[in-house]
């Protein structure tokens, strides 16, 4: 009788949870035995929703991404609160601090990423370890971080958010929604500086201020100031000392690669793998998600490609048959929603009106109502766009951008989609278009889930994972649920 294959997974985040879900049938059939090693004591949870957890808008059980009894019934061995310290590739075993080593036939690194801590005076910077941050200074990557933010809000402290990317903005908006006092501090001319132009950035800054977020741009941070209670102020060379009762660092993430590097695997921006997620020549070790540099491509930091990798790897580890080469490409569409702010952007919008005969730039601005649009097309095909305050127009542009379809010659017709007097039904997605950008679930998959009897967003999520990521697609799922009788 064939011995079950021993599969060990290091890490227990959303991508690891998806991989485990895909392997459960094999585990339940006795074809493999799964062991999960996680430094955190919690079951896998959705880190995207930590800000909502901190402000009390979500409960922890709503963030959980696995059902513990199902895992136990399938024989999955959970080593929670266990710190993997090394991998002995010669003996094929994972070393764990204070515990017996775990043997493997196949090993999967799903170690994710840690917050990137800037080199500021007063912070313990180490690119290869979790920094020990002073009291009142934290990132927002773990449950422990969410608890720190909740404590700061309960004490009614002014919270500084260092970093003008989308995660920093979303955290600031969540704090403002909870009645807190967030201050977004960043070095660029405007938040989201990599995707907005000057006019769009100015409008976004104003929208954030109207939503209750103070914005301080052009800041060069140099260090932190502490008193007997912990963090007291952010020191800068441009704006003096910016006082605050807490500092939330949102300056990017770095792949956790130290375990892989310590056992001789190649690392760069992540653990280097081929296109089949394999990180060694013996085809025993794999990496996926935020810790993996797949086929030369840097980790993208999004759930959708990570879940696609997990789905493919689960199939690969469950069968001896040769599978087609996977496609883990991810959309570069950026979306921001919160406190009445709607932003969508993709591609390159740097082209001006007269830069090139092949490129056409189209702009619309209505600052009084918080609306702005810039589109760049090449022979009528969208190569980049920025849309603020125009949700229906954004939806149409996203579909056109990802399909590579041509826009109407009269671009002004797009703006009519956001006219309250006009029925937006002209923007009809196909079954193949993505509805959930986190899971990759399509409109067709969600429609099928609804037709099979799902009546709530949670049930749809259990069926096809739509709505289980950032939550930005829940309103679209609710629309399909309302149309359920017609679909039936």
CSV table of C-alpha atoms in Angstrom, one decimal:
chain,number,residue,atom,x,y,z
A,1,UNK,CA,0.0,0.0,0.0
A,2,UNK,CA,1.4,3.4,-1.0
A,3,UNK,CA,2.4,5.6,1.9
A,4,UNK,CA,0.5,9.0,2.1
A,5,UNK,CA,2.7,11.8,0.9
A,6,UNK,CA,3.8,14.1,3.7
A,7,UNK,CA,3.1,17.7,2.7
A,8,UNK,CA,4.2,20.5,5.0
A,9,UNK,CA,3.1,24.1,4.6
A,10,UNK,CA,5.0,26.9,6.4
A,11,UNK,CA,2.7,29.8,6.9
A,12,UNK,CA,-1.0,30.1,7.5
A,13,UNK,CA,-2.3,33.2,5.7
A,14,UNK,CA,-5.1,33.5,3.1
A,15,UNK,CA,-3.1,31.9,0.3
A,16,UNK,CA,-2.0,28.9,2.5
A,17,UNK,CA,-5.7,28.5,3.5
A,18,UNK,CA,-6.7,28.3,-0.1
A,19,UNK,CA,-4.0,25.7,-0.8
A,20,UNK,CA,-5.2,23.6,2.1
A,21,UNK,CA,-8.7,23.9,0.9
A,22,UNK,CA,-7.6,22.5,-2.5
A,23,UNK,CA,-5.7,19.6,-0.9
A,24,UNK,CA,-8.5,18.6,1.5
A,25,UNK,CA,-10.0,16.0,-0.8
A,26,UNK,CA,-6.6,14.3,-1.2
A,27,UNK,CA,-6.1,14.5,2.6
A,28,UNK,CA,-9.5,13.1,3.4
A,29,UNK,CA,-8.9,10.2,0.9
A,30,UNK,CA,-5.6,9.4,2.6
A,31,UNK,CA,-3.4,10.2,-0.4
A,32,UNK,CA,-1.5,12.9,1.6
A,33,UNK,CA,-1.0,14.1,5.1
A,34,UNK,CA,-0.9,17.8,5.7
A,35,UNK,CA,1.0,19.6,8.4
A,36,UNK,CA,0.7,23.4,8.8
A,37,UNK,CA,3.3,25.3,10.7
A,38,UNK,CA,2.3,28.9,11.7
A,39,UNK,CA,4.0,31.3,14.1
A,40,UNK,CA,0.6,32.9,14.8
A,41,UNK,CA,-1.7,31.3,17.2
A,42,UNK,CA,-4.8,32.1,15.1
A,43,UNK,CA,-6.4,30.2,12.2
A,44,UNK,CA,-5.9,31.8,8.8
A,45,UNK,CA,-7.7,35.2,8.6
A,46,UNK,CA,-8.2,38.0,6.1
A,47,UNK,CA,-5.5,40.6,6.7
A,48,UNK,CA,-7.2,43.0,4.3
A,49,UNK,CA,-10.0,43.5,6.8
A,50,UNK,CA,-7.8,44.3,9.8
A,51,UNK,CA,-8.6,48.0,9.8
A,52,UNK,CA,-12.4,47.2,9.9
A,53,UNK,CA,-11.6,44.9,12.8
A,54,UNK,CA,-9.7,47.6,14.7
A,55,UNK,CA,-12.6,50.1,14.4
A,56,UNK,CA,-15.2,47.5,15.4
A,57,UNK,CA,-16.8,47.3,11.9
A,58,UNK,CA,-16.1,43.6,11.7
A,59,UNK,CA,-15.8,40.7,14.1
A,60,UNK,CA,-12.8,38.4,14.1
A,61,UNK,CA,-15.0,35.4,13.2
A,62,UNK,CA,-15.9,37.2,10.0
A,63,UNK,CA,-12.2,37.4,9.0
A,64,UNK,CA,-11.6,33.6,9.4
A,65,UNK,CA,-10.8,31.8,6.2
A,66,UNK,CA,-10.9,28.2,7.3
A,67,UNK,CA,-13.3,25.9,9.2
A,68,UNK,CA,-11.2,24.2,11.9
A,69,UNK,CA,-13.4,21.1,12.3
A,70,UNK,CA,-13.2,20.4,8.5
A,71,UNK,CA,-9.4,20.5,8.7
A,72,UNK,CA,-9.3,18.3,11.7
A,73,UNK,CA,-11.7,15.8,10.2
A,74,UNK,CA,-9.5,15.6,7.1
A,75,UNK,CA,-6.5,14.8,9.3
A,76,UNK,CA,-4.7,18.2,8.9
A,77,UNK,CA,-2.2,18.7,11.7
A,78,UNK,CA,-2.1,22.3,12.8
A,79,UNK,CA,1.0,23.5,14.6
A,80,UNK,CA,-0.1,27.0,15.7
A,81,UNK,CA,2.2,29.3,17.6
A,82,UNK,CA,5.1,27.3,16.3
A,83,UNK,CA,8.2,29.1,15.0
A,84,UNK,CA,10.0,27.3,12.1
A,85,UNK,CA,13.7,28.0,12.6
A,86,UNK,CA,15.2,26.1,9.7
A,87,UNK,CA,14.9,23.5,6.9
A,88,UNK,CA,17.2,20.5,6.8
A,89,UNK,CA,16.9,19.7,3.1
A,90,UNK,CA,19.3,16.7,3.3
A,91,UNK,CA,17.0,14.9,5.9
A,92,UNK,CA,13.9,16.6,4.5
A,93,UNK,CA,12.6,18.0,7.8
A,94,UNK,CA,11.5,21.4,9.2
A,95,UNK,CA,13.1,22.5,12.4
A,96,UNK,CA,10.8,24.1,15.0
A,97,UNK,CA,11.8,26.0,18.1
A,98,UNK,CA,11.1,23.9,21.2
A,99,UNK,CA,9.4,21.1,19.3
A,100,UNK,CA,10.3,18.0,17.4
A,101,UNK,CA,11.2,18.5,13.7
A,102,UNK,CA,8.5,17.7,11.1
A,103,UNK,CA,9.4,15.5,8.1
A,104,UNK,CA,8.2,16.2,4.6
A,105,UNK,CA,8.1,14.8,1.1
A,106,UNK,CA,6.9,18.1,-0.3
A,107,UNK,CA,7.4,21.5,1.4
A,108,UNK,CA,5.5,24.7,0.6
A,109,UNK,CA,6.7,28.1,1.6
A,110,UNK,CA,3.7,30.3,2.2
A,111,UNK,CA,5.4,32.7,4.6
A,112,UNK,CA,4.0,35.9,3.1
A,113,UNK,CA,5.5,39.3,3.7
A,114,UNK,CA,6.3,41.5,6.7
A,115,UNK,CA,5.9,45.3,7.0
A,116,UNK,CA,8.8,47.2,5.6
A,117,UNK,CA,10.1,49.4,8.4
A,118,UNK,CA,11.8,52.7,7.2
A,119,UNK,CA,15.2,53.6,8.4
A,120,UNK,CA,14.2,56.3,10.9
A,121,UNK,CA,16.1,57.2,14.1
A,122,UNK,CA,14.5,55.4,17.0
A,123,UNK,CA,13.3,52.4,15.0
A,124,UNK,CA,15.0,49.0,15.0
A,125,UNK,CA,15.4,48.3,11.3
A,126,UNK,CA,16.1,44.8,10.2
A,127,UNK,CA,15.0,43.8,6.6
A,128,UNK,CA,15.1,40.0,7.5
A,129,UNK,CA,13.3,40.0,10.9
A,130,UNK,CA,10.2,41.4,12.5
A,131,UNK,CA,11.3,44.6,14.1
A,132,UNK,CA,10.6,45.3,17.8
A,133,UNK,CA,8.8,48.6,17.5
A,134,UNK,CA,8.4,51.1,20.4
A,135,UNK,CA,5.1,51.5,22.2
A,136,UNK,CA,2.6,53.3,20.1
A,137,UNK,CA,4.3,52.4,16.8
A,138,UNK,CA,2.9,49.5,14.7
A,139,UNK,CA,2.1,48.3,11.2
A,140,UNK,CA,-1.2,46.7,10.3
A,141,UNK,CA,-0.3,43.1,9.4
A,142,UNK,CA,-1.5,41.0,12.3
A,143,UNK,CA,-4.3,40.7,14.9
A,144,UNK,CA,-1.9,42.1,17.4
A,145,UNK,CA,-1.5,45.2,15.3
A,146,UNK,CA,-5.2,45.6,15.0
A,147,UNK,CA,-5.5,45.5,18.8
A,148,UNK,CA,-2.9,48.2,19.1
A,149,UNK,CA,-4.8,50.4,16.7
A,150,UNK,CA,-8.0,49.8,18.6
A,151,UNK,CA,-6.3,50.8,21.9
A,152,UNK,CA,-5.1,54.0,20.3
A,153,UNK,CA,-8.6,54.9,19.1
A,154,UNK,CA,-10.1,54.1,22.5
A,155,UNK,CA,-7.6,56.5,24.1
A,156,UNK,CA,-8.7,59.1,21.5
A,157,UNK,CA,-5.1,59.6,20.3
A,158,UNK,CA,-4.2,61.4,17.1
A,159,UNK,CA,-3.0,58.6,14.8
A,160,UNK,CA,-0.3,59.4,12.2
A,161,UNK,CA,-0.3,57.1,9.2
A,162,UNK,CA,3.1,57.1,7.5
A,163,UNK,CA,2.7,56.2,3.8
A,164,UNK,CA,0.4,57.5,1.0
A,165,UNK,CA,-0.3,54.2,-0.7
A,166,UNK,CA,-3.7,52.5,-0.9
A,167,UNK,CA,-3.3,50.6,2.4
A,168,UNK,CA,-2.4,53.7,4.3
A,169,UNK,CA,-5.3,55.6,2.8
A,170,UNK,CA,-7.8,52.8,3.5
A,171,UNK,CA,-6.6,52.7,7.2
A,172,UNK,CA,-6.9,56.5,7.5
A,173,UNK,CA,-10.5,56.4,6.0
A,174,UNK,CA,-11.4,53.6,8.4
A,175,UNK,CA,-10.1,55.6,11.4
A,176,UNK,CA,-12.0,58.7,10.2
A,177,UNK,CA,-15.2,56.6,9.8
A,178,UNK,CA,-14.9,55.5,13.4
A,179,UNK,CA,-14.6,59.1,14.6
A,180,UNK,CA,-10.9,59.0,15.1
A,181,UNK,CA,-8.3,61.7,14.2
A,182,UNK,CA,-6.1,60.3,11.4
A,183,UNK,CA,-3.3,62.2,9.8
A,184,UNK,CA,-1.8,60.8,6.5
A,185,UNK,CA,1.9,61.7,6.3
A,186,UNK,CA,3.7,61.0,3.1
A,187,UNK,CA,6.7,62.2,1.0
A,188,UNK,CA,5.0,62.7,-2.4
A,189,UNK,CA,3.1,65.6,-3.8
A,190,UNK,CA,-0.2,63.7,-3.3
A,191,UNK,CA,-1.4,60.4,-2.0
A,192,UNK,CA,-1.3,57.6,-4.6
A,193,UNK,CA,1.5,59.5,-6.3
A,194,UNK,CA,2.4,56.6,-8.6
A,195,UNK,CA,-1.0,56.5,-10.3
A,196,UNK,CA,-2.4,60.0,-10.1
A,197,UNK,CA,-1.4,63.1,-12.0
A,198,UNK,CA,-1.2,66.6,-10.5
A,199,UNK,CA,-4.9,67.5,-10.9
A,200,UNK,CA,-6.2,64.1,-9.8
A,201,UNK,CA,-3.8,64.1,-6.8
A,202,UNK,CA,-5.0,67.6,-5.7
A,203,UNK,CA,-8.7,66.4,-5.9
A,204,UNK,CA,-7.9,63.2,-4.0
A,205,UNK,CA,-6.2,65.2,-1.3
A,206,UNK,CA,-9.3,67.4,-1.0
A,207,UNK,CA,-11.6,64.4,-0.9
A,208,UNK,CA,-9.6,62.9,1.9
A,209,UNK,CA,-9.7,66.0,3.9
A,210,UNK,CA,-13.5,66.2,3.4
A,211,UNK,CA,-13.7,62.6,4.7
A,212,UNK,CA,-12.0,63.6,7.9
A,213,UNK,CA,-8.4,62.7,7.1
A,214,UNK,CA,-5.7,65.4,7.6
A,215,UNK,CA,-3.1,65.1,4.8
A,216,UNK,CA,0.5,66.4,5.1
A,217,UNK,CA,2.4,66.0,1.8
A,218,UNK,CA,6.0,66.4,0.9
A,219,UNK,CA,7.3,65.1,4.2
A,220,UNK,CA,10.8,63.9,4.8
A,221,UNK,CA,10.6,61.8,8.0
A,222,UNK,CA,13.9,61.4,9.9
A,223,UNK,CA,13.0,59.7,13.2
A,224,UNK,CA,10.5,59.2,16.0
A,225,UNK,CA,10.2,61.1,19.3
A,226,UNK,CA,9.3,59.1,22.4
A,227,UNK,CA,8.4,60.0,26.0
A,228,UNK,CA,7.7,57.8,29.0
A,229,UNK,CA,4.5,56.6,27.4
A,230,UNK,CA,5.9,55.7,24.0
A,231,UNK,CA,5.5,57.4,20.7
A,232,UNK,CA,5.1,61.1,20.9
A,233,UNK,CA,5.9,62.7,17.5
A,234,UNK,CA,7.3,62.1,14.1
A,235,UNK,CA,10.5,64.0,13.5
A,236,UNK,CA,11.0,65.4,9.9
A,237,UNK,CA,13.5,67.6,8.1
A,238,UNK,CA,10.7,69.4,6.3
A,239,UNK,CA,7.9,70.0,8.8
A,240,UNK,CA,9.6,69.9,12.2
A,241,UNK,CA,7.9,67.6,14.7
A,242,UNK,CA,4.5,66.3,13.8
A,243,UNK,CA,2.8,65.3,17.2
A,244,UNK,CA,0.7,62.2,17.6
A,245,UNK,CA,-0.3,59.5,20.0
A,246,UNK,CA,0.3,56.6,17.7
A,247,UNK,CA,2.2,55.9,14.4
A,248,UNK,CA,0.9,53.4,11.9
A,249,UNK,CA,3.6,52.5,9.4
A,250,UNK,CA,2.3,51.7,5.9
A,251,UNK,CA,5.4,52.0,3.7
A,252,UNK,CA,5.2,48.7,1.9
A,253,UNK,CA,6.1,45.1,2.6
A,254,UNK,CA,9.0,42.8,2.1
A,255,UNK,CA,8.8,39.0,1.4
A,256,UNK,CA,9.8,36.7,4.2
A,257,UNK,CA,12.6,34.8,2.6
A,258,UNK,CA,15.1,34.2,5.5
A,259,UNK,CA,14.1,30.5,6.0
A,260,UNK,CA,14.4,29.7,2.3
A,261,UNK,CA,17.7,31.6,2.0
A,262,UNK,CA,19.0,29.8,5.1
A,263,UNK,CA,18.5,26.4,3.5
A,264,UNK,CA,20.2,27.4,0.3
A,265,UNK,CA,17.3,28.3,-1.9
A,266,UNK,CA,17.7,31.2,-4.3
A,267,UNK,CA,16.1,34.4,-3.2
A,268,UNK,CA,15.7,37.9,-4.7
A,269,UNK,CA,12.6,40.0,-4.2
A,270,UNK,CA,11.1,36.8,-3.1
A,271,UNK,CA,11.8,33.1,-3.0
A,272,UNK,CA,12.8,32.4,-6.7
A,273,UNK,CA,10.6,29.7,-8.4
A,274,UNK,CA,10.1,28.6,-12.0
A,275,UNK,CA,6.7,29.1,-13.6
A,276,UNK,CA,5.5,26.0,-11.9
A,277,UNK,CA,6.1,27.4,-8.4
A,278,UNK,CA,9.0,25.0,-7.8
A,279,UNK,CA,12.0,26.5,-5.9
A,280,UNK,CA,14.5,23.5,-6.1
A,281,UNK,CA,15.9,21.1,-8.7
A,282,UNK,CA,14.4,18.0,-7.0
A,283,UNK,CA,10.8,19.3,-7.3
A,284,UNK,CA,10.2,18.9,-3.6
A,285,UNK,CA,10.0,22.6,-2.5
A,286,UNK,CA,7.5,25.2,-3.6
A,287,UNK,CA,6.7,28.8,-2.8
A,288,UNK,CA,3.6,30.9,-3.5
A,289,UNK,CA,1.9,34.1,-2.6
A,290,UNK,CA,3.6,37.2,-1.2
A,291,UNK,CA,6.9,35.4,-0.5
A,292,UNK,CA,7.4,34.0,-4.0
A,293,UNK,CA,9.2,35.5,-7.0
A,294,UNK,CA,7.5,33.4,-9.7
A,295,UNK,CA,9.4,33.0,-13.0
A,296,UNK,CA,11.3,36.3,-12.5
A,297,UNK,CA,8.2,38.3,-11.6
A,298,UNK,CA,8.2,40.1,-8.2
A,299,UNK,CA,5.5,39.3,-5.6
A,300,UNK,CA,2.4,41.3,-6.5
A,301,UNK,CA,0.9,41.5,-3.0
A,302,UNK,CA,-2.7,40.8,-4.1
A,303,UNK,CA,-5.0,37.9,-3.1
A,304,UNK,CA,-6.2,37.1,-6.6
A,305,UNK,CA,-2.8,35.8,-8.1
A,306,UNK,CA,-2.0,34.1,-4.8
A,307,UNK,CA,-5.2,32.2,-4.8
A,308,UNK,CA,-4.7,31.3,-8.5
A,309,UNK,CA,-1.3,29.9,-7.5
A,310,UNK,CA,-2.8,28.0,-4.6
A,311,UNK,CA,-5.5,26.5,-6.9
A,312,UNK,CA,-2.9,25.3,-9.4
A,313,UNK,CA,-0.5,24.0,-6.9
A,314,UNK,CA,-3.2,22.0,-5.1
A,315,UNK,CA,-4.0,20.3,-8.4
A,316,UNK,CA,-0.3,19.7,-9.1
A,317,UNK,CA,0.3,18.1,-5.7
A,318,UNK,CA,-2.9,16.0,-6.0
A,319,UNK,CA,-2.2,14.3,-9.3
A,320,UNK,CA,0.7,12.6,-11.2
A,321,UNK,CA,-0.8,13.9,-14.5
A,322,UNK,CA,1.0,16.7,-16.3
A,323,UNK,CA,-0.9,20.0,-16.0
A,324,UNK,CA,-0.9,22.8,-18.6
A,325,UNK,CA,1.5,25.7,-17.8
A,326,UNK,CA,-0.2,28.0,-15.4
A,327,UNK,CA,-1.0,31.7,-16.0
A,328,UNK,CA,-0.6,33.8,-12.8
A,329,UNK,CA,-0.8,37.2,-14.4
A,330,UNK,CA,-2.6,39.8,-12.4
A,331,UNK,CA,-4.5,42.9,-13.3
A,332,UNK,CA,-2.9,46.2,-12.5
A,333,UNK,CA,-6.2,48.0,-11.8
A,334,UNK,CA,-6.2,49.9,-8.5
A,335,UNK,CA,-9.4,50.6,-6.7
A,336,UNK,CA,-10.2,52.6,-3.6
A,337,UNK,CA,-13.6,52.9,-2.0
A,338,UNK,CA,-14.5,54.4,1.4
A,339,UNK,CA,-16.2,57.4,3.0
A,340,UNK,CA,-17.8,58.4,-0.3
A,341,UNK,CA,-14.4,58.3,-2.2
A,342,UNK,CA,-14.3,56.3,-5.4
A,343,UNK,CA,-11.0,56.0,-7.2
A,344,UNK,CA,-10.0,53.6,-10.0
A,345,UNK,CA,-6.8,53.7,-12.0
A,346,UNK,CA,-4.7,51.5,-14.3
A,347,UNK,CA,-1.9,51.7,-16.8
A,348,UNK,CA,0.0,54.8,-17.8
A,349,UNK,CA,-1.7,58.2,-17.9
A,350,UNK,CA,1.4,60.4,-18.3
A,351,UNK,CA,0.7,61.2,-22.0
A,352,UNK,CA,-0.4,64.8,-22.7
A,353,UNK,CA,-2.7,66.2,-25.3
A,354,UNK,CA,0.0,66.7,-28.0
A,355,UNK,CA,2.7,64.2,-27.0
A,356,UNK,CA,2.1,61.6,-29.7
A,357,UNK,CA,-0.2,61.2,-32.7
A,358,UNK,CA,-0.9,57.6,-31.8
A,359,UNK,CA,-2.0,58.5,-28.2
A,360,UNK,CA,-5.1,60.4,-27.4
A,361,UNK,CA,-5.6,62.0,-24.0
A,362,UNK,CA,-9.1,62.8,-22.8
A,363,UNK,CA,-9.8,64.8,-19.6
A,364,UNK,CA,-12.8,65.9,-17.6
A,365,UNK,CA,-12.8,67.7,-14.3
A,366,UNK,CA,-15.6,68.9,-12.0
A,367,UNK,CA,-13.8,69.6,-8.7
A,368,UNK,CA,-16.9,71.1,-7.1
A,369,UNK,CA,-18.6,67.6,-7.2
A,370,UNK,CA,-15.3,65.7,-6.6
A,371,UNK,CA,-15.2,64.2,-10.1
A,372,UNK,CA,-12.2,63.8,-12.3
A,373,UNK,CA,-11.3,61.6,-15.3
A,374,UNK,CA,-8.3,61.2,-17.5
A,375,UNK,CA,-8.1,58.5,-20.2
A,376,UNK,CA,-5.2,57.7,-22.5
A,377,UNK,CA,-5.9,55.5,-25.6
A,378,UNK,CA,-3.9,54.1,-28.4
A,379,UNK,CA,-6.1,53.7,-31.5
A,380,UNK,CA,-9.2,53.9,-29.2
A,381,UNK,CA,-7.9,51.1,-26.9
A,382,UNK,CA,-7.4,52.2,-23.3
A,383,UNK,CA,-3.7,52.1,-22.2
A,384,UNK,CA,-4.3,54.0,-18.9
A,385,UNK,CA,-7.0,55.9,-17.0
A,386,UNK,CA,-7.7,57.6,-13.7
A,387,UNK,CA,-11.3,58.0,-12.5
A,388,UNK,CA,-12.4,59.8,-9.3
A,389,UNK,CA,-16.0,60.1,-8.2
A,390,UNK,CA,-17.3,58.3,-11.3
A,391,UNK,CA,-18.1,54.7,-10.3
A,392,UNK,CA,-20.1,53.7,-13.3
A,393,UNK,CA,-17.6,55.2,-15.7
A,394,UNK,CA,-14.8,53.4,-13.8
A,395,UNK,CA,-16.6,50.1,-14.2
A,396,UNK,CA,-16.9,50.6,-17.9
A,397,UNK,CA,-13.3,51.6,-18.2
A,398,UNK,CA,-12.1,48.6,-16.2
A,399,UNK,CA,-13.9,46.3,-18.5
A,400,UNK,CA,-12.6,48.0,-21.6
A,401,UNK,CA,-9.0,48.1,-20.2
A,402,UNK,CA,-9.0,44.4,-19.3
A,403,UNK,CA,-10.7,43.3,-22.5
A,404,UNK,CA,-8.6,45.5,-24.7
A,405,UNK,CA,-11.8,46.7,-26.4
A,406,UNK,CA,-12.2,50.1,-28.1
A,407,UNK,CA,-13.9,53.0,-26.5
A,408,UNK,CA,-16.6,55.0,-28.3
A,409,UNK,CA,-15.2,57.8,-30.5
A,410,UNK,CA,-17.2,60.3,-28.4
A,411,UNK,CA,-15.6,59.8,-25.0
A,412,UNK,CA,-18.2,62.1,-23.3
A,413,UNK,CA,-20.8,59.2,-23.6
A,414,UNK,CA,-18.9,57.5,-20.8
A,415,UNK,CA,-19.7,60.3,-18.4
A,416,UNK,CA,-23.4,59.9,-19.0
A,417,UNK,CA,-23.1,56.5,-17.2
A,418,UNK,CA,-22.8,58.5,-13.9
A,419,UNK,CA,-25.8,60.7,-14.7
A,420,UNK,CA,-28.4,59.8,-12.1
A,421,UNK,CA,-31.1,60.3,-14.7
A,422,UNK,CA,-29.6,57.6,-17.0
A,423,UNK,CA,-30.0,53.9,-16.6
A,424,UNK,CA,-26.4,52.5,-16.4
A,425,UNK,CA,-27.5,49.1,-17.8
A,426,UNK,CA,-25.5,49.8,-21.0
A,427,UNK,CA,-22.4,48.7,-19.1
A,428,UNK,CA,-23.1,45.0,-19.0
A,429,UNK,CA,-20.3,42.7,-18.0
A,430,UNK,CA,-20.0,39.2,-19.6
A,431,UNK,CA,-19.8,36.0,-17.6
A,432,UNK,CA,-16.0,35.9,-18.1
A,433,UNK,CA,-15.4,39.4,-16.6
A,434,UNK,CA,-14.1,39.5,-13.1
A,435,UNK,CA,-16.5,40.5,-10.4
A,436,UNK,CA,-14.2,39.9,-7.4
A,437,UNK,CA,-10.7,41.2,-7.9
A,438,UNK,CA,-9.3,39.5,-4.8
A,439,UNK,CA,-10.5,35.9,-5.6
A,440,UNK,CA,-10.7,36.3,-9.4
A,441,UNK,CA,-14.3,35.1,-9.3
A,442,UNK,CA,-16.2,36.1,-12.5
A,443,UNK,CA,-19.7,37.4,-12.9
A,444,UNK,CA,-20.6,34.0,-14.4
A,445,UNK,CA,-19.4,32.1,-11.3
A,446,UNK,CA,-21.3,34.4,-8.9
A,447,UNK,CA,-24.4,34.1,-11.1
A,448,UNK,CA,-24.1,30.3,-11.0
A,449,UNK,CA,-23.8,30.4,-7.2
A,450,UNK,CA,-26.9,32.5,-6.9
A,451,UNK,CA,-28.8,30.2,-9.3
A,452,UNK,CA,-27.7,27.2,-7.2
A,453,UNK,CA,-29.5,28.7,-4.2
A,454,UNK,CA,-27.1,31.1,-2.5
A,455,UNK,CA,-29.1,33.9,-0.9
A,456,UNK,CA,-26.5,35.9,1.0
A,457,UNK,CA,-23.1,37.4,0.3
A,458,UNK,CA,-21.5,35.0,2.8
A,459,UNK,CA,-23.0,32.0,1.0
A,460,UNK,CA,-21.7,33.2,-2.3
A,461,UNK,CA,-18.3,33.6,-0.7
A,462,UNK,CA,-18.4,30.0,0.5
A,463,UNK,CA,-19.4,28.8,-3.0
A,464,UNK,CA,-16.9,30.7,-5.1
A,465,UNK,CA,-14.9,33.0,-2.7
A,466,UNK,CA,-16.3,36.2,-4.2
A,467,UNK,CA,-16.6,38.9,-1.5
A,468,UNK,CA,-14.1,37.2,0.9
A,469,UNK,CA,-11.2,39.5,0.2
A,470,UNK,CA,-11.3,43.3,0.6
A,471,UNK,CA,-15.1,43.4,0.4
A,472,UNK,CA,-15.2,46.0,-2.4
A,473,UNK,CA,-17.4,43.7,-4.6
A,474,UNK,CA,-20.1,43.0,-2.0
A,475,UNK,CA,-22.5,45.6,-3.5
A,476,UNK,CA,-22.2,43.9,-6.9
A,477,UNK,CA,-23.0,40.6,-5.3
A,478,UNK,CA,-26.0,42.1,-3.5
A,479,UNK,CA,-27.3,43.4,-6.9
A,480,UNK,CA,-27.1,39.9,-8.4
A,481,UNK,CA,-28.8,38.5,-5.3
A,482,UNK,CA,-31.7,41.0,-5.7
A,483,UNK,CA,-32.1,39.8,-9.3
A,484,UNK,CA,-32.2,36.2,-8.2
A,485,UNK,CA,-35.8,35.6,-9.2
A,486,UNK,CA,-35.1,36.8,-12.8
A,487,UNK,CA,-32.0,34.6,-13.0
A,488,UNK,CA,-34.0,31.6,-11.8
